[in-house]
Coordinates of C-alpha atoms and ligand atoms in Angstrom, one line a residue:
X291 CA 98.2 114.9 131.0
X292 CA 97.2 111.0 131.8
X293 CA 96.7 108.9 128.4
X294 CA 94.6 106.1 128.7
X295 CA 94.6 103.7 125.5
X296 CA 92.3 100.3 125.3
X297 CA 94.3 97.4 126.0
X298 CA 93.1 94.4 123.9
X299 CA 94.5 92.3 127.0
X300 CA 92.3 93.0 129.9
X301 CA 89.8 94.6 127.2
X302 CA 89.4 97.8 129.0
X303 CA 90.8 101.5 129.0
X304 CA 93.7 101.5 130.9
X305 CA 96.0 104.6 132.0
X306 CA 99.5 104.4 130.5
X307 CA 102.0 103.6 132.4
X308 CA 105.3 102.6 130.7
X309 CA 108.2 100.3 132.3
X310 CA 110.4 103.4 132.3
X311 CA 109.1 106.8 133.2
X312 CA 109.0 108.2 129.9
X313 CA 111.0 106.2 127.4
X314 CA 108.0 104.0 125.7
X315 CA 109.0 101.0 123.8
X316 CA 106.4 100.5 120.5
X317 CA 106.2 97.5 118.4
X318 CA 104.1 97.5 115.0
X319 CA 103.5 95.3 113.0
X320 CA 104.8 96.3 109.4
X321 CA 103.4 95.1 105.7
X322 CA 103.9 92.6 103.8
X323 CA 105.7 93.0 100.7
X324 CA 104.0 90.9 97.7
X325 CA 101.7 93.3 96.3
X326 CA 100.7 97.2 97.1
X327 CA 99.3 98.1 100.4
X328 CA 95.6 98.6 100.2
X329 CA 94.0 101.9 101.8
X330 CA 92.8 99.8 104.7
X331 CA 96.4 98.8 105.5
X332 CA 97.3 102.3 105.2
X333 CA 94.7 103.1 107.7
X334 CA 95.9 100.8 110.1
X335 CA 99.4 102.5 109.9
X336 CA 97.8 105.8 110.1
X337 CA 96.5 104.7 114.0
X338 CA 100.1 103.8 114.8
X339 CA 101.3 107.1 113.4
X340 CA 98.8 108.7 115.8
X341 CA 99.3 106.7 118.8
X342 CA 103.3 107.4 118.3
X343 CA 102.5 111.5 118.1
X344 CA 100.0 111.5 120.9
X345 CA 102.6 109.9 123.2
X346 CA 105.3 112.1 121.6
X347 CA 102.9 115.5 122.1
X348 CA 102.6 114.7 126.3
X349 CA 106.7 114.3 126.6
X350 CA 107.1 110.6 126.0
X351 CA 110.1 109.6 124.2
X352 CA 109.1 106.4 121.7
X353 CA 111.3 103.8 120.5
X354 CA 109.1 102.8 117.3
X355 CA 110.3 99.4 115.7
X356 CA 108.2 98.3 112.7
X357 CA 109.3 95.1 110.6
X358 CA 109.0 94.3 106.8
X359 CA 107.8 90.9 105.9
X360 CA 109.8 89.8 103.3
X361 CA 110.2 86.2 103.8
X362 CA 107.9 83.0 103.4
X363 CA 104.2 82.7 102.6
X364 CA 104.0 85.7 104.8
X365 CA 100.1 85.4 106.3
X366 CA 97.1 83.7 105.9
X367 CA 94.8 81.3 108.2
X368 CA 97.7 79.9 110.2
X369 CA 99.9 78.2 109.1
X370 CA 97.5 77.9 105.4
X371 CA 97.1 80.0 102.7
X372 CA 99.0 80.9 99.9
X373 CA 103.3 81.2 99.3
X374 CA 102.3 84.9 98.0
X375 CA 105.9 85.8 97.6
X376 CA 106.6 82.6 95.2
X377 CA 103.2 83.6 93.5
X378 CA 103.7 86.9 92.6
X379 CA 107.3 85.9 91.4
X380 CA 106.0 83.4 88.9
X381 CA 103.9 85.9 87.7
X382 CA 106.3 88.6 87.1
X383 CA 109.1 86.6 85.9
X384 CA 111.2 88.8 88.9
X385 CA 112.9 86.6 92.1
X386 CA 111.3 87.2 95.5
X387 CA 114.3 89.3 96.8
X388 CA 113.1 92.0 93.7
X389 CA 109.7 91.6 94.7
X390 CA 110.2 92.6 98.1
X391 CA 112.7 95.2 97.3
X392 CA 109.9 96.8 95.0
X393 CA 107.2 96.8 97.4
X394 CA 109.0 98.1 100.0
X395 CA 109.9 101.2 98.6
X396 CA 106.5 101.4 97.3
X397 CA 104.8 100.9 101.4
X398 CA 107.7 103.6 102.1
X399 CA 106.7 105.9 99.1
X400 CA 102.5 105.6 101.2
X401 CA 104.0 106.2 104.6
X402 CA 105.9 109.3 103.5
X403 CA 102.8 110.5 101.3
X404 CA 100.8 110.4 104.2
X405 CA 103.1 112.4 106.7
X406 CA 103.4 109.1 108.6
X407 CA 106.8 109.8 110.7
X408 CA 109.5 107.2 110.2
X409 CA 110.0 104.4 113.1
X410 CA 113.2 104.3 114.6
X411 CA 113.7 101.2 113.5
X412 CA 112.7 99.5 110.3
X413 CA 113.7 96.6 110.3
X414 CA 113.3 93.8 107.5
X415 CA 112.7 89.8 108.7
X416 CA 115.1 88.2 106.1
X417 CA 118.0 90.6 108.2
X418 CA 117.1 88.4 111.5
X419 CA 117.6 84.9 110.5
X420 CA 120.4 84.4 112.7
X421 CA 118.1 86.0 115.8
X422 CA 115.3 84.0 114.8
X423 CA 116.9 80.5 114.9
X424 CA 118.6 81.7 118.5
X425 CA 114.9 82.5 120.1
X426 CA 113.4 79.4 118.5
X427 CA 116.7 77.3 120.0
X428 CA 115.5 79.3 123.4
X429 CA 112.2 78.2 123.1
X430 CA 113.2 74.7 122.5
X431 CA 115.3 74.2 125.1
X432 CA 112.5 75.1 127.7
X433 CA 110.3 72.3 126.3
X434 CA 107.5 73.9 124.1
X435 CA 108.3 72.7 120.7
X436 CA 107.9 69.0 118.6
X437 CA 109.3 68.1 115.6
X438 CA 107.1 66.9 112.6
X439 CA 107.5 66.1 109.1
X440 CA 110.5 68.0 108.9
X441 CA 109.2 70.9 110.4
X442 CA 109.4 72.6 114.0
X443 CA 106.4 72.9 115.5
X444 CA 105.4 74.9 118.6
X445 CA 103.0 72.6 121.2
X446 CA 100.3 75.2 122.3
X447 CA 99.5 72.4 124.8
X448 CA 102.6 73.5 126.8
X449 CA 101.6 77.0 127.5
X450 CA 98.5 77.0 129.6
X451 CA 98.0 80.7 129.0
X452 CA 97.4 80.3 125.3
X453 CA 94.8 82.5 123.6
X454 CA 94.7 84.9 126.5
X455 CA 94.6 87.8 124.1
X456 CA 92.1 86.8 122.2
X457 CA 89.8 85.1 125.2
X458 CA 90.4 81.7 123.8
X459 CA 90.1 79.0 126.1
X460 CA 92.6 76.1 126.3
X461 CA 90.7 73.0 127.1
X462 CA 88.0 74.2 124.2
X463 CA 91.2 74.1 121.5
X464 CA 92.0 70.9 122.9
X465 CA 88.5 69.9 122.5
X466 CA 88.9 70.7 119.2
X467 CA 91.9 68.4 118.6
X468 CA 89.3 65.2 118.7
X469 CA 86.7 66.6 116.4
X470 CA 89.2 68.9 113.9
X471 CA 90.2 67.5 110.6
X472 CA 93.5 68.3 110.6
X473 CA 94.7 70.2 107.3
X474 CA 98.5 69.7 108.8
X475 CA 98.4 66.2 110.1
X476 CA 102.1 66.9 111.5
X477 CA 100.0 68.9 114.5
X478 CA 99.4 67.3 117.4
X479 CA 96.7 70.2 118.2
X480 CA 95.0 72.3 114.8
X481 CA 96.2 75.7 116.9
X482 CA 99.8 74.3 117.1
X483 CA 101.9 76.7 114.5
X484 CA 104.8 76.5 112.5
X485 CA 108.1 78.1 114.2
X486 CA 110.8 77.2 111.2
X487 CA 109.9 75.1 108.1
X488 CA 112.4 72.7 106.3
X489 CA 109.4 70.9 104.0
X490 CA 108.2 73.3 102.3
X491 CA 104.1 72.3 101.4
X492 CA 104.1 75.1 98.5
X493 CA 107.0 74.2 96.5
X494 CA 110.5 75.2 95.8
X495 CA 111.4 78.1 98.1
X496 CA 113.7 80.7 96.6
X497 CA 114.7 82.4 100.2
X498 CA 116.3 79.4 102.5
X499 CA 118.5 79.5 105.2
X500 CA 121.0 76.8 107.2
X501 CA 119.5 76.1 110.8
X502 CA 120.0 73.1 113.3
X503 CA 117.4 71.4 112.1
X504 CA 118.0 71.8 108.5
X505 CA 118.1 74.2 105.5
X506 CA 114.7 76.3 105.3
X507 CA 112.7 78.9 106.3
X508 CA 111.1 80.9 109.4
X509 CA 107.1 80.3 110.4
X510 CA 105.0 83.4 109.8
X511 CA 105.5 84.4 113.6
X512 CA 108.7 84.6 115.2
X513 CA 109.9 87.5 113.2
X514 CA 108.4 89.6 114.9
X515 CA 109.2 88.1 118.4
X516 CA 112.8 88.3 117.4
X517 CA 113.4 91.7 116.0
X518 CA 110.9 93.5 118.8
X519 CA 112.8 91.8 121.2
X520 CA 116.2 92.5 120.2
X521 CA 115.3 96.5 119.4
X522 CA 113.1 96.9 122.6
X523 CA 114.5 94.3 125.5
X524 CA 112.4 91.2 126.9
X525 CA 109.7 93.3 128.0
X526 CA 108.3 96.4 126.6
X527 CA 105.4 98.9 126.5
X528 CA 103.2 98.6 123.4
X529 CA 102.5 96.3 120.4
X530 CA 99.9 96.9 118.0
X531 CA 98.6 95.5 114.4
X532 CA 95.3 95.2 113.0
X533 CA 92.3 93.4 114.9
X534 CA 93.3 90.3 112.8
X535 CA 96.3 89.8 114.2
X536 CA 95.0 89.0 117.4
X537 CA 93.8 85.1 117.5
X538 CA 96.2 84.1 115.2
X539 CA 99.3 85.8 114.9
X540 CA 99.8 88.0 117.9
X541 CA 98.2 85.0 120.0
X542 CA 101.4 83.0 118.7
X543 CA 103.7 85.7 119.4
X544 CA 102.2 86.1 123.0
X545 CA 103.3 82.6 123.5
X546 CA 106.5 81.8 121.7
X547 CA 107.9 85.0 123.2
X548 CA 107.1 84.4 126.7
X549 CA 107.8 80.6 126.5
X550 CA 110.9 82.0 125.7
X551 CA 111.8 84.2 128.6
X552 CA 109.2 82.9 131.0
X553 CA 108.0 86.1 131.7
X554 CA 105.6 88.8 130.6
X555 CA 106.5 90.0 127.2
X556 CA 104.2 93.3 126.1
X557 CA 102.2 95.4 128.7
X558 CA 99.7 97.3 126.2
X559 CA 97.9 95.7 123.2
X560 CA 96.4 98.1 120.7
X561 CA 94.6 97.3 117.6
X562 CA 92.7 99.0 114.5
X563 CA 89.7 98.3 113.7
X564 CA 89.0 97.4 109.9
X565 CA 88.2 100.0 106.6
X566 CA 85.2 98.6 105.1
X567 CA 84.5 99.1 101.6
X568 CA 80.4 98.8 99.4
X569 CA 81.5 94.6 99.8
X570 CA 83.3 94.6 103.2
X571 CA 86.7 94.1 104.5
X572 CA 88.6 95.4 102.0
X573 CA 90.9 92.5 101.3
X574 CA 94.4 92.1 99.1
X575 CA 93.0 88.8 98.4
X576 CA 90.4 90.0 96.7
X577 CA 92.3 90.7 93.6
X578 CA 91.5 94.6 92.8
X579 CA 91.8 97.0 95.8
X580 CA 92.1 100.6 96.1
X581 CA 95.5 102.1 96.9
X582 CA 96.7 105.4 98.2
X583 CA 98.4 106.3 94.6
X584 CA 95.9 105.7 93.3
X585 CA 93.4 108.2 95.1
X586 CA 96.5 110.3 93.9
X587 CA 96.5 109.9 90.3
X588 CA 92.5 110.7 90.7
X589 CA 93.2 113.8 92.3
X590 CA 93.0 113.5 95.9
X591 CA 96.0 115.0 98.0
X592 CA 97.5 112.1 100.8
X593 CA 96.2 114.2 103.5
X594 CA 92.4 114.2 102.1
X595 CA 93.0 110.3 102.7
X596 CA 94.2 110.7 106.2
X597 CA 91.5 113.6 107.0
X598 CA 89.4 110.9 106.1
X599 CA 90.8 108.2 108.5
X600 CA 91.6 110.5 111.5
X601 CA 86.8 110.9 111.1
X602 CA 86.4 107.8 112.5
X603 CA 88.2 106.6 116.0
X604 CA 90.6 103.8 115.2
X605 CA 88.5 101.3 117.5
X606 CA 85.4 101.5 115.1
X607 CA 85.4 100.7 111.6
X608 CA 84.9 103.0 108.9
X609 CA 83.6 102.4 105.6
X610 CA 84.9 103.9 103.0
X611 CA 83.4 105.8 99.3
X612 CA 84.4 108.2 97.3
X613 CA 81.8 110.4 99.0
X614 CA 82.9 110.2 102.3
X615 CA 86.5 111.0 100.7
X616 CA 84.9 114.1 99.2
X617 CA 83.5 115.2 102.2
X618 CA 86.7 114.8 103.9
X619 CA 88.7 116.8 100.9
X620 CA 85.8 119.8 101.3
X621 CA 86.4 119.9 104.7
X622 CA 89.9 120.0 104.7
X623 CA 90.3 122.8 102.0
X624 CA 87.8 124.7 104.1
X625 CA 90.4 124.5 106.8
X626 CA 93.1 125.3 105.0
X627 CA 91.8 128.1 103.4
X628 CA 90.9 129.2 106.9
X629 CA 94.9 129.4 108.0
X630 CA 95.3 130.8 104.6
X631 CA 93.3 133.2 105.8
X632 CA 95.2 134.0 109.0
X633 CA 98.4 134.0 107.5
X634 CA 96.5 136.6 105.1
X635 CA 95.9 138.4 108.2
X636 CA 99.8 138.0 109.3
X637 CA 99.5 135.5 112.0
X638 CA 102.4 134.4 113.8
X639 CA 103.1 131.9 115.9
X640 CA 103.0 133.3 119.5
X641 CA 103.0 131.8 123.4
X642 CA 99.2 130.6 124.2
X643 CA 98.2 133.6 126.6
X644 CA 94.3 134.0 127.3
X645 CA 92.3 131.8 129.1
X646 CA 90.0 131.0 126.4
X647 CA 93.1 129.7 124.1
X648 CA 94.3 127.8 126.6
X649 CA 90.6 126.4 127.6
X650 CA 90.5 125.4 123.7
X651 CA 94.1 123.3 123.9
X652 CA 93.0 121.4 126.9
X653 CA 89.9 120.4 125.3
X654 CA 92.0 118.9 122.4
X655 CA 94.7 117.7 124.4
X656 CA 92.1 115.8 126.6
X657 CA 90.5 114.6 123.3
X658 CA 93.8 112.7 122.4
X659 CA 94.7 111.8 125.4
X660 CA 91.4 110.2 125.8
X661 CA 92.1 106.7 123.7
X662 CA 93.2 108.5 120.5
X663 CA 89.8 110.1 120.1
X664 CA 90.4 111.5 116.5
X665 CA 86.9 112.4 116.1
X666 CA 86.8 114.4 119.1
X667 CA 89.9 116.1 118.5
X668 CA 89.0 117.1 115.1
X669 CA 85.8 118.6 116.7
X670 CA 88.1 120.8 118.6
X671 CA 89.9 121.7 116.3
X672 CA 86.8 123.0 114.0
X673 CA 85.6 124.3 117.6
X674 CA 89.1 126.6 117.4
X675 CA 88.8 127.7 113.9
X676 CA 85.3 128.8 114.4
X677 CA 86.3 131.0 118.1
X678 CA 86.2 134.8 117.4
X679 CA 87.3 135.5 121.1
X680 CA 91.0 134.7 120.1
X681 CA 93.5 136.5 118.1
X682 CA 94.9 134.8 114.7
X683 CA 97.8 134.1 116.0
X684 CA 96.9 132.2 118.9
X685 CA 94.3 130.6 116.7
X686 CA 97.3 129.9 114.1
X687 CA 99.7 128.8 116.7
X688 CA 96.6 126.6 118.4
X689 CA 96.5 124.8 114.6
X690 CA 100.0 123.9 114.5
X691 CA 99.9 122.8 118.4
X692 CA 97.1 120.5 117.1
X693 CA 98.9 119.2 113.9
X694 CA 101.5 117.6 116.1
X695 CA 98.8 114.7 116.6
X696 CA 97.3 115.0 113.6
X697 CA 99.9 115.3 110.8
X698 CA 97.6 117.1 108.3
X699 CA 100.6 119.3 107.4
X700 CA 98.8 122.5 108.1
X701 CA 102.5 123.9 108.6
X702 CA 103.3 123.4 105.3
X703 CA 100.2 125.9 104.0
X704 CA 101.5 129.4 103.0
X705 CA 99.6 132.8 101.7
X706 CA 97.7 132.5 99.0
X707 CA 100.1 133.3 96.0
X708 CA 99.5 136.6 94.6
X709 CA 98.6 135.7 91.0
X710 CA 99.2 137.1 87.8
X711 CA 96.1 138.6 87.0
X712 CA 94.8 138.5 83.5
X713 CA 94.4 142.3 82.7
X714 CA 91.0 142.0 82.3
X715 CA 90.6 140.4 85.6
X716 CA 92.6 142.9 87.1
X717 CA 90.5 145.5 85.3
X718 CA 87.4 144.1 86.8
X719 CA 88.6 143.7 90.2
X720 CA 89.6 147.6 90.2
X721 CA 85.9 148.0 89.0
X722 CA 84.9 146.1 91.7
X723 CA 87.0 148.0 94.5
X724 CA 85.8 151.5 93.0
X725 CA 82.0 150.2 92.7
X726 CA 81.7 149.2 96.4
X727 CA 82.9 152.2 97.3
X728 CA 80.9 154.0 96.1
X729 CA 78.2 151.7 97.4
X730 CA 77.1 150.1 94.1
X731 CA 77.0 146.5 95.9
X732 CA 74.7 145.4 92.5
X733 CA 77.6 146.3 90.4
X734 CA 80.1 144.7 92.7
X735 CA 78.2 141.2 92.9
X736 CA 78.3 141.4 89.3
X737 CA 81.3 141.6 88.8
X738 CA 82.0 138.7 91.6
X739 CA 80.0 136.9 89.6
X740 CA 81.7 137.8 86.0
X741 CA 85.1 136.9 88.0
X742 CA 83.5 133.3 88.9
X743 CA 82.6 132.2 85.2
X744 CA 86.2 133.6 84.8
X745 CA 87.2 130.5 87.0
X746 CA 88.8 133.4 90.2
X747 CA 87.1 133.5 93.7
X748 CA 86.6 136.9 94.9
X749 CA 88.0 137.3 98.8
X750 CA 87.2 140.4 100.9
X751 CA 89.9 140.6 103.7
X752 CA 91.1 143.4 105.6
X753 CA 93.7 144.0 103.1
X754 CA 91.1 144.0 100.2
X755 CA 89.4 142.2 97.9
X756 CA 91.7 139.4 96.9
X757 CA 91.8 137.0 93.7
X758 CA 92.8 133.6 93.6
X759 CA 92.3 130.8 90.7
X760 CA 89.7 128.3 91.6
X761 CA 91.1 124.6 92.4
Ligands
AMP1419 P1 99.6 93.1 105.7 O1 100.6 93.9 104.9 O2 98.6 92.3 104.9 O3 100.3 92.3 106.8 O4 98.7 94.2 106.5 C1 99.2 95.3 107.2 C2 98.3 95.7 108.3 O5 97.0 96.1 107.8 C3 98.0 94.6 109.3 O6 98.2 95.2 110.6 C4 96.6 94.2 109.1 O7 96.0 93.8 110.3 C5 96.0 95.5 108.6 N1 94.8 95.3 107.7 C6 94.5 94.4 106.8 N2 93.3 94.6 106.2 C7 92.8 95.8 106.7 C8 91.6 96.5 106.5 N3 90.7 96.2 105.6 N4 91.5 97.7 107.3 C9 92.4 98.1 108.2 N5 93.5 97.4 108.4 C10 93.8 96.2 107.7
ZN1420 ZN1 103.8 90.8 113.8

């Protein structure tokens, strides 16, 4: 089947078509690792996660490199902003090497909670120093960078295409220079961006390295030129991030990369839309945020989370509440208990066979293939569970066909445990099975309901009535 994904360049649906026939190169952009990841950033990763499994599910074989930010003041407006790393040291006491060290296994501890599938390569910035320096010496050598106040600077005004991802014109930025109050009076144009700093403007810097043009550090950029670059070649299929990254940072990747090689860099831009919450954006800057361990520690399972996400189609932004996240729990349980159902019912997994099975996998298949359409999948998937034309097992086998796009680890669910009946529920249930046959349904929906204060849900299968505790 064709997948067609929205390219942010072009800014239209495109059919996918990699550089090699079915090796896909796939850069994301990773966290960065002052402070928790909020549930927004973990939706954005979730989108990736998706976009990697859809191309996996139709053959493709993806190379996935994502990078850790662990080095300098990390993001912000620019070049602006805060030195978050140094901040959050200070107020820990810890160095900056600890603090990344921490919140990387912390991002990793989220991925893995929410069946997120590792990338091939993770790769961590303050490893590609060395790599860094070499493509900013590249980049220098073919005329597109000044020095200024100590700092390397690269000159936008070199690169006509400039802004092309993000529609921004040239002469309009140039316009700009005139009129702008420069914050960084080093620049000669505002949009011109820091590729490695040696005068720091936030301080003493913990993490500095030797370079030819002094000791310092790396600009917020060229990390992730470097290390997708040296993983995935000088030209390669996909890149993706949040929608934020695309006037700023992925604009000045677009440019240092390709003023580097002088040729095209990435063929498909992808990016998430934002998770709202009751105020907006949700935000790390905003001081308190909502994290996935948190929703934990409350109750909810990882995959309510990502149930939650895959509702809304990563191009549209999705507000989240604790009500929506209910919704998305109720529904989920409803579907597990389904399968529990099956698996009740000693479904297997077997070879898709009858038309209307296989009529049922196209549909979802086409739903995926069709720009990530999560919403539309999930449809499908309810539009499966609910068919009584098909066996359980193809239903059952349909489910786990399904969960290779949507990681909701629905093979991981397993028969309802047998449990260890008090005797008086056991007693009742007996009642139960002895008054419905002999057609005292009054009795038996007593006892259902006796059973219910008791806190056990009555099931009638083919097997039987079964027990189980409530959740
Ligand atoms: P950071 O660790 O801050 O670099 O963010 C990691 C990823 O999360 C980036 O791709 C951001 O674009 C993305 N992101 C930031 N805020 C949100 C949000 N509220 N909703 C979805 N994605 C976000
Ligand atoms: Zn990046």
């Amino acid at each position: 089947m064709k997948v067609s994904l929205y390219n942010t360049m072009g800014r239209s649906i495109q059919e996918f078509k990699p550089i090699n026939e079915k090796e896909v190169g796939f850069y994301a952009c990773g966290p960065t690792v002052y402070n928790y990841a909020h549930i927004g950033n973990l939706r954005t990763f979730i989108f990736e996660d998706i976009l990697k499994r859809v191309l996996t599910h139709f053959g493709y074989n993806v190379k996935h490199v994502m990078n850790i930010t662990d080095v300098g003041h990390l993001t912000g407006d620019g070049d602006d902003g805060d030195d978050k790393m140094t901040k959050t040291a200070k107020e820990t006491g810890k160095t900056v090497w600890e603090i990344a060290e921490f919140y990387t296994t912390a991002f990793k501890k989220d991925f893995h909670d929410l069946n997120m599938i590792d990338p091939n390569v993770w790769c961590k910035a303050t490893d590609h120093i060395d790599d860094m320096i070499k493509l900013i010496q590249r980049i220098e050598a073919n005329g597109h960078t000044y020095q200024a106040g100590g700092n390397v600077y690269f000159s936008i005004d070199t690169f006509p295409e400039y802004g092309k991802l993000a529609g921004l014109k040239l002469d309009d930025l140039q316009t700009a220079v005139r009129d702008d109050v420069h914050v960084d009076t080093n620049k000669k144009n505002p949009k011109d961006f820091v590729l490695w700093f040696t005068k720091s403007k936030f301080g003493a810097q913990q993490m500095m390295w030797d370079s030819p043009w002094g000791r310092g550090y790396p600009g917020w950029h060229i990390e992730c030129s470097a290390m997708s670059m040296k993983y995935l070649g000088e030209s390669f299929d996909i890149h993706s991030g949040g929608i934020d990254a695309i006037p700023v940072h992925h604009t000045n990747e677009i440019a240092q990369s390709e003023a580097a090689t002088g040729h095209k860099w990435v063929n498909y831009w992808l990016h998430g839309e934002f998770l709202l919450d009751e105020t907006g954006k949700m935000s790390k800057s905003k001081g308190e945020f909502l994290t996935l361990q948190l929703l934990i520690k409350k109750g909810y399972d990882p995959m309510d989370y990502r149930y939650f996400v895959l509702g809304g189609h990563y191009r549209s932004q999705l507000r989240f509440s604790f009500d929506n996240l209910d919704n998305a729990k109720k529904n989920r349980m409803s579907i597990v208990s389904r399968i529990q159902d099956m698996l009740e019912n000693d479904a297997k997994q077997v070879e898709i066979e009858s038309e209307e099975a296989k009529n049922l996998r196209n549909s979802f298949d086409e739903a995926s293939a069709n720009n990530l359409n999560m919403p539309m999948a999930l449809a499908e998937l309810w539009k499966t569970l609910k068919n009584d034309k098909i066996t359980d097992s193809e239903k059952y086998s349909l489910v786990l066909y399904y969960d290779d796009v949507l990681g909701l680890r629905f093979d991981q669910i397993e028969k309802r445990k047998k449990e260890n009946l008090g005797e008086e529920a056991q007693a009742l249930l007996d009642e139960r099975v002895q008054a419905k046959k002999d057609k005292n349904f009054a009795r038996a929906d007593e006892i259902r309901n006796e059973l219910d204060k008791m806190g056990y849900i009555v099931k009638d299968t083919p097997q039987g009535a079964v027990l189980s505790k409530k959740l």
